[in-house]
Amino acid sequence: KSISLSSNPSTITCISNDFGYESLFSRQIQALGKKDDVLIVISTSGNSKNIIKAINQAKINKLKVVSFLGNKGGKCKGKGYLDLIVNSNSTARIQESHIMIGHIICELIEKELKI
């Protein structure tokens, strides 16, 4: 089962208004995250405050964190279980690489599960 933490406009508006945009993901992880769940974060710079707070909350909830990062990983580097860092300063190249890596991971999972 997977949950997108950015797909519900009501949740986004509520949390952002009441707690600030920086808490958008961490508040949801606090409520929904369970031990050994996996949180996948994506940040071109690795310095997004909402992503850093999400990773910190995930660690409190004992989630494993896989980080798709750019540049040199920024402040997120080393905070999670696995860092996938695209060593580039170009936002477009980083985002394209993240998409490609995501597709490769999905393909590997589909092959493993034979779906």
PDB file of C-alpha atoms in Angstrom:
ATOM      1  CA  LYS A   1       0.000   0.000   0.000  1.00  0.00           C
ATOM      2  CA  SER A   2       1.285   3.458  -0.804  1.00  0.00           C
ATOM      3  CA  ILE A   3       0.143   6.911   0.240  1.00  0.00           C
ATOM      4  CA  SER A   4       0.983  10.169  -1.513  1.00  0.00           C
ATOM      5  CA  LEU A   5       1.535  12.938   1.012  1.00  0.00           C
ATOM      6  CA  SER A   6       0.987  15.611  -1.633  1.00  0.00           C
ATOM      7  CA  SER A   7      -2.227  14.589  -3.398  1.00  0.00           C
ATOM      8  CA  ASN A   8      -4.967  15.750  -1.014  1.00  0.00           C
ATOM      9  CA  PRO A   9      -5.721  19.485  -1.405  1.00  0.00           C
ATOM     10  CA  SER A  10      -7.695  19.602   1.867  1.00  0.00           C
ATOM     11  CA  THR A  11      -4.812  18.122   3.834  1.00  0.00           C
ATOM     12  CA  ILE A  12      -2.288  20.396   2.137  1.00  0.00           C
ATOM     13  CA  THR A  13      -4.362  23.506   2.874  1.00  0.00           C
ATOM     14  CA  CYS A  14      -5.155  22.534   6.462  1.00  0.00           C
ATOM     15  CA  ILE A  15      -1.620  21.642   7.520  1.00  0.00           C
ATOM     16  CA  SER A  16      -0.018  24.536   5.639  1.00  0.00           C
ATOM     17  CA  ASN A  17      -2.434  27.081   7.148  1.00  0.00           C
ATOM     18  CA  ASP A  18      -2.331  25.735  10.696  1.00  0.00           C
ATOM     19  CA  PHE A  19       1.278  24.543  11.034  1.00  0.00           C
ATOM     20  CA  GLY A  20       3.164  26.051   8.073  1.00  0.00           C
ATOM     21  CA  TYR A  21       4.242  24.567   4.770  1.00  0.00           C
ATOM     22  CA  GLU A  22       7.445  23.265   6.373  1.00  0.00           C
ATOM     23  CA  SER A  23       5.305  20.814   8.396  1.00  0.00           C
ATOM     24  CA  LEU A  24       3.225  19.563   5.466  1.00  0.00           C
ATOM     25  CA  PHE A  25       4.827  16.124   5.278  1.00  0.00           C
ATOM     26  CA  SER A  26       6.077  15.678   8.852  1.00  0.00           C
ATOM     27  CA  ARG A  27       2.578  16.073  10.330  1.00  0.00           C
ATOM     28  CA  GLN A  28       1.237  13.373   8.017  1.00  0.00           C
ATOM     29  CA  ILE A  29       4.144  11.057   8.813  1.00  0.00           C
ATOM     30  CA  GLN A  30       3.557  11.636  12.519  1.00  0.00           C
ATOM     31  CA  ALA A  31      -0.064  10.515  12.098  1.00  0.00           C
ATOM     32  CA  LEU A  32       0.332   7.757   9.511  1.00  0.00           C
ATOM     33  CA  GLY A  33       3.918   6.470   9.632  1.00  0.00           C
ATOM     34  CA  LYS A  34       4.534   3.058  11.173  1.00  0.00           C
ATOM     35  CA  LYS A  35       7.748   1.264  12.048  1.00  0.00           C
ATOM     36  CA  ASP A  36       9.456  -0.200   8.962  1.00  0.00           C
ATOM     37  CA  ASP A  37       7.313   1.787   6.508  1.00  0.00           C
ATOM     38  CA  VAL A  38       9.374   3.335   3.732  1.00  0.00           C
ATOM     39  CA  LEU A  39       9.319   7.063   3.042  1.00  0.00           C
ATOM     40  CA  ILE A  40      10.553   8.156  -0.380  1.00  0.00           C
ATOM     41  CA  VAL A  41      11.554  11.817  -0.558  1.00  0.00           C
ATOM     42  CA  ILE A  42      12.575  13.839  -3.598  1.00  0.00           C
ATOM     43  CA  SER A  43      14.543  17.080  -3.376  1.00  0.00           C
ATOM     44  CA  THR A  44      16.599  18.660  -6.126  1.00  0.00           C
ATOM     45  CA  SER A  45      18.724  20.625  -3.651  1.00  0.00           C
ATOM     46  CA  GLY A  46      18.524  18.352  -0.628  1.00  0.00           C
ATOM     47  CA  ASN A  47      17.848  21.460   1.445  1.00  0.00           C
ATOM     48  CA  SER A  48      14.039  21.694   1.360  1.00  0.00           C
ATOM     49  CA  LYS A  49      12.875  22.413   4.907  1.00  0.00           C
ATOM     50  CA  ASN A  50       9.671  20.393   4.524  1.00  0.00           C
ATOM     51  CA  ILE A  51      11.690  17.383   3.350  1.00  0.00           C
ATOM     52  CA  ILE A  52      14.214  17.705   6.186  1.00  0.00           C
ATOM     53  CA  LYS A  53      11.365  17.834   8.736  1.00  0.00           C
ATOM     54  CA  ALA A  54       9.746  14.827   7.046  1.00  0.00           C
ATOM     55  CA  ILE A  55      12.948  12.798   7.320  1.00  0.00           C
ATOM     56  CA  ASN A  56      13.390  13.779  10.975  1.00  0.00           C
ATOM     57  CA  GLN A  57       9.810  12.725  11.782  1.00  0.00           C
ATOM     58  CA  ALA A  58      10.251   9.505   9.816  1.00  0.00           C
ATOM     59  CA  LYS A  59      13.250   8.646  11.987  1.00  0.00           C
ATOM     60  CA  ILE A  60      11.173   9.279  15.129  1.00  0.00           C
ATOM     61  CA  ASN A  61       8.472   6.944  13.762  1.00  0.00           C
ATOM     62  CA  LYS A  62      11.192   4.417  12.779  1.00  0.00           C
ATOM     63  CA  LEU A  63      10.526   4.562   9.044  1.00  0.00           C
ATOM     64  CA  LYS A  64      13.191   3.756   6.492  1.00  0.00           C
ATOM     65  CA  VAL A  65      13.934   6.758   4.277  1.00  0.00           C
ATOM     66  CA  VAL A  66      15.024   6.588   0.645  1.00  0.00           C
ATOM     67  CA  SER A  67      16.116  10.007  -0.608  1.00  0.00           C
ATOM     68  CA  PHE A  68      16.271  11.072  -4.252  1.00  0.00           C
ATOM     69  CA  LEU A  69      18.611  14.063  -4.094  1.00  0.00           C
ATOM     70  CA  GLY A  70      20.533  16.359  -6.396  1.00  0.00           C
ATOM     71  CA  ASN A  71      23.703  18.396  -6.259  1.00  0.00           C
ATOM     72  CA  LYS A  72      25.755  16.847  -3.488  1.00  0.00           C
ATOM     73  CA  GLY A  73      22.763  15.815  -1.391  1.00  0.00           C
ATOM     74  CA  GLY A  74      22.473  18.982   0.672  1.00  0.00           C
ATOM     75  CA  LYS A  75      21.346  18.792   4.302  1.00  0.00           C
ATOM     76  CA  CYS A  76      19.338  15.628   3.600  1.00  0.00           C
ATOM     77  CA  LYS A  77      22.441  13.624   2.721  1.00  0.00           C
ATOM     78  CA  GLY A  78      23.118  10.883   5.243  1.00  0.00           C
ATOM     79  CA  LYS A  79      19.879  11.392   7.190  1.00  0.00           C
ATOM     80  CA  GLY A  80      18.040   8.430   5.697  1.00  0.00           C
ATOM     81  CA  TYR A  81      18.498   4.749   4.963  1.00  0.00           C
ATOM     82  CA  LEU A  82      19.559   5.217   1.324  1.00  0.00           C
ATOM     83  CA  ASP A  83      20.575   8.305  -0.658  1.00  0.00           C
ATOM     84  CA  LEU A  84      20.281   8.310  -4.450  1.00  0.00           C
ATOM     85  CA  ILE A  85      22.230  11.425  -5.411  1.00  0.00           C
ATOM     86  CA  VAL A  86      22.356  12.840  -8.934  1.00  0.00           C
ATOM     87  CA  ASN A  87      25.665  14.688  -9.035  1.00  0.00           C
ATOM     88  CA  SER A  88      24.600  17.705 -11.076  1.00  0.00           C
ATOM     89  CA  ASN A  89      23.815  21.372 -10.519  1.00  0.00           C
ATOM     90  CA  SER A  90      21.228  21.405 -13.310  1.00  0.00           C
ATOM     91  CA  THR A  91      17.698  21.211 -11.909  1.00  0.00           C
ATOM     92  CA  ALA A  92      16.367  19.830 -15.193  1.00  0.00           C
ATOM     93  CA  ARG A  93      19.004  17.045 -15.342  1.00  0.00           C
ATOM     94  CA  ILE A  94      18.426  16.139 -11.691  1.00  0.00           C
ATOM     95  CA  GLN A  95      14.652  15.905 -12.161  1.00  0.00           C
ATOM     96  CA  GLU A  96      15.008  13.899 -15.380  1.00  0.00           C
ATOM     97  CA  SER A  97      17.368  11.502 -13.623  1.00  0.00           C
ATOM     98  CA  HIS A  98      15.018  11.119 -10.658  1.00  0.00           C
ATOM     99  CA  ILE A  99      12.185  10.202 -13.032  1.00  0.00           C
ATOM    100  CA  MET A 100      14.381   7.657 -14.822  1.00  0.00           C
ATOM    101  CA  ILE A 101      15.571   6.120 -11.540  1.00  0.00           C
ATOM    102  CA  GLY A 102      11.960   5.867 -10.352  1.00  0.00           C
ATOM    103  CA  HIS A 103      10.959   4.068 -13.548  1.00  0.00           C
ATOM    104  CA  ILE A 104      13.873   1.637 -13.221  1.00  0.00           C
ATOM    105  CA  ILE A 105      12.926   0.852  -9.613  1.00  0.00           C
ATOM    106  CA  CYS A 106       9.293   0.241 -10.639  1.00  0.00           C
ATOM    107  CA  GLU A 107      10.431  -2.057 -13.447  1.00  0.00           C
ATOM    108  CA  LEU A 108      12.627  -4.060 -11.065  1.00  0.00           C
ATOM    109  CA  ILE A 109       9.762  -4.408  -8.586  1.00  0.00           C
ATOM    110  CA  GLU A 110       7.378  -5.531 -11.340  1.00  0.00           C
ATOM    111  CA  LYS A 111       9.894  -8.146 -12.514  1.00  0.00           C
ATOM    112  CA  GLU A 112      10.443  -9.393  -8.974  1.00  0.00           C
ATOM    113  CA  LEU A 113       6.696  -9.620  -8.280  1.00  0.00           C
ATOM    114  CA  LYS A 114       5.993 -10.934 -11.800  1.00  0.00           C
ATOM    115  CA  ILE A 115       3.345  -8.306 -12.549  1.00  0.00           C
TER     116      ILE A 115
END
